[in-house]
Amino acid sequence: MKFTTLLSLATLSATASADYFFRFSGSSKYPVINNQRLRSNTSAQYFSPGVTPPPHNPADHFNRISVAAPSDPYTILNVVPTNPHPPPVPGYYGLSNRDGVPDAYRLVYTYRLEDEGPLFTYKEFLIIKTPGRCGPNGKTVLRYRPVGGGEWRWFAVKEKTPQGIDKWVPWYIKRSPNNIDILNTWDYEAIELELVEAKGPVNSNAPGGVEE
């Protein structure tokens, strides 16, 4: 797979908190995931947001993020609960390397930081805006500082849910000699992990967990 060139990026200037959804964009190889918001379909071992093909279970809610105005300009991505369980307690999106793949981190959401291990990292996300070539206002996309840089980017990786359904999960990866043999066994594609502002209120009884 050809490694695509990153766009020139500018830091997003935010003045107030906002809610967003995750969305995959930039996929040409797998149109079924392109411009699709990530849902909360359960993975085998992790709570990872992802995209599954339709038809969708209305209980598979869109994964919603609350982002405070960044300072310096790093920020935490807070989980906005859309189900009665887990309850509205502090929860976070972060990067986990519990799979043990070198130079690769799975995006997970958690309500129990103590269960994620010492290498779980979540405090220094970057929210950035691409130039106007993506539209009048560009796209709002996500990066992470400690493993940032041009060699790192988001990939959609296909796995199976416990029910045997294809699910595309976001990973933050630097393709390297340390992991290329593993990656060659995966079905994956380089994408952008985009943040799309949420317009409707949370409603756990609505399809996707939001009124639109």
mmCIF file of C-alpha atoms in Angstrom, residues 38-52 57 59-61 63 83 85-86 106-109 159-169:
data_model
loop_
_atom_site.group_PDB
_atom_site.id
_atom_site.type_symbol
_atom_site.label_atom_id
_atom_site.label_comp_id
_atom_site.label_asym_id
_atom_site.label_seq_id
_atom_site.Cartn_x
_atom_site.Cartn_y
_atom_site.Cartn_z
ATOM 1 C CA LEU A 38 -17.612 5.536 14.455
ATOM 2 C CA ARG A 39 -19.951 3.506 16.628
ATOM 3 C CA SER A 40 -19.605 1.634 19.904
ATOM 4 C CA ASN A 41 -19.727 -1.942 18.621
ATOM 5 C CA THR A 42 -17.859 -4.014 21.201
ATOM 6 C CA SER A 43 -14.512 -5.499 20.206
ATOM 7 C CA ALA A 44 -13.283 -8.842 21.486
ATOM 8 C CA GLN A 45 -10.980 -7.455 24.197
ATOM 9 C CA TYR A 46 -11.284 -3.695 24.045
ATOM 10 C CA PHE A 47 -13.804 -0.910 23.920
ATOM 11 C CA SER A 48 -12.733 0.515 20.581
ATOM 12 C CA PRO A 49 -14.947 2.718 18.425
ATOM 13 C CA GLY A 50 -15.312 1.555 14.851
ATOM 14 C CA VAL A 51 -17.317 1.328 11.649
ATOM 15 C CA THR A 52 -19.397 -1.688 10.664
ATOM 16 C CA ASN A 57 -28.132 -1.924 15.447
ATOM 17 C CA ALA A 59 -28.079 0.404 20.207
ATOM 18 C CA ASP A 60 -24.650 0.812 18.574
ATOM 19 C CA HIS A 61 -24.385 4.483 19.415
ATOM 20 C CA ASN A 63 -18.996 7.590 19.827
ATOM 21 C CA ASN A 83 -26.032 4.764 27.132
ATOM 22 C CA HIS A 85 -24.288 2.070 31.239
ATOM 23 C CA PRO A 86 -21.542 2.997 31.713
ATOM 24 C CA ARG A 106 -5.204 1.208 19.141
ATOM 25 C CA LEU A 107 -7.764 3.923 19.934
ATOM 26 C CA VAL A 108 -9.859 2.830 22.925
ATOM 27 C CA TYR A 109 -12.275 4.429 25.323
ATOM 28 C CA GLU A 159 -11.167 -7.002 12.658
ATOM 29 C CA LYS A 160 -14.121 -9.173 13.665
ATOM 30 C CA THR A 161 -16.599 -8.469 16.450
ATOM 31 C CA PRO A 162 -17.556 -11.384 18.743
ATOM 32 C CA GLN A 163 -20.628 -11.742 16.505
ATOM 33 C CA GLY A 164 -18.412 -12.214 13.435
ATOM 34 C CA ILE A 165 -19.163 -8.797 11.899
ATOM 35 C CA ASP A 166 -16.439 -6.869 10.068
ATOM 36 C CA LYS A 167 -15.414 -3.817 12.077
ATOM 37 C CA TRP A 168 -12.935 -1.108 11.077
ATOM 38 C CA VAL A 169 -11.031 0.249 14.080
#
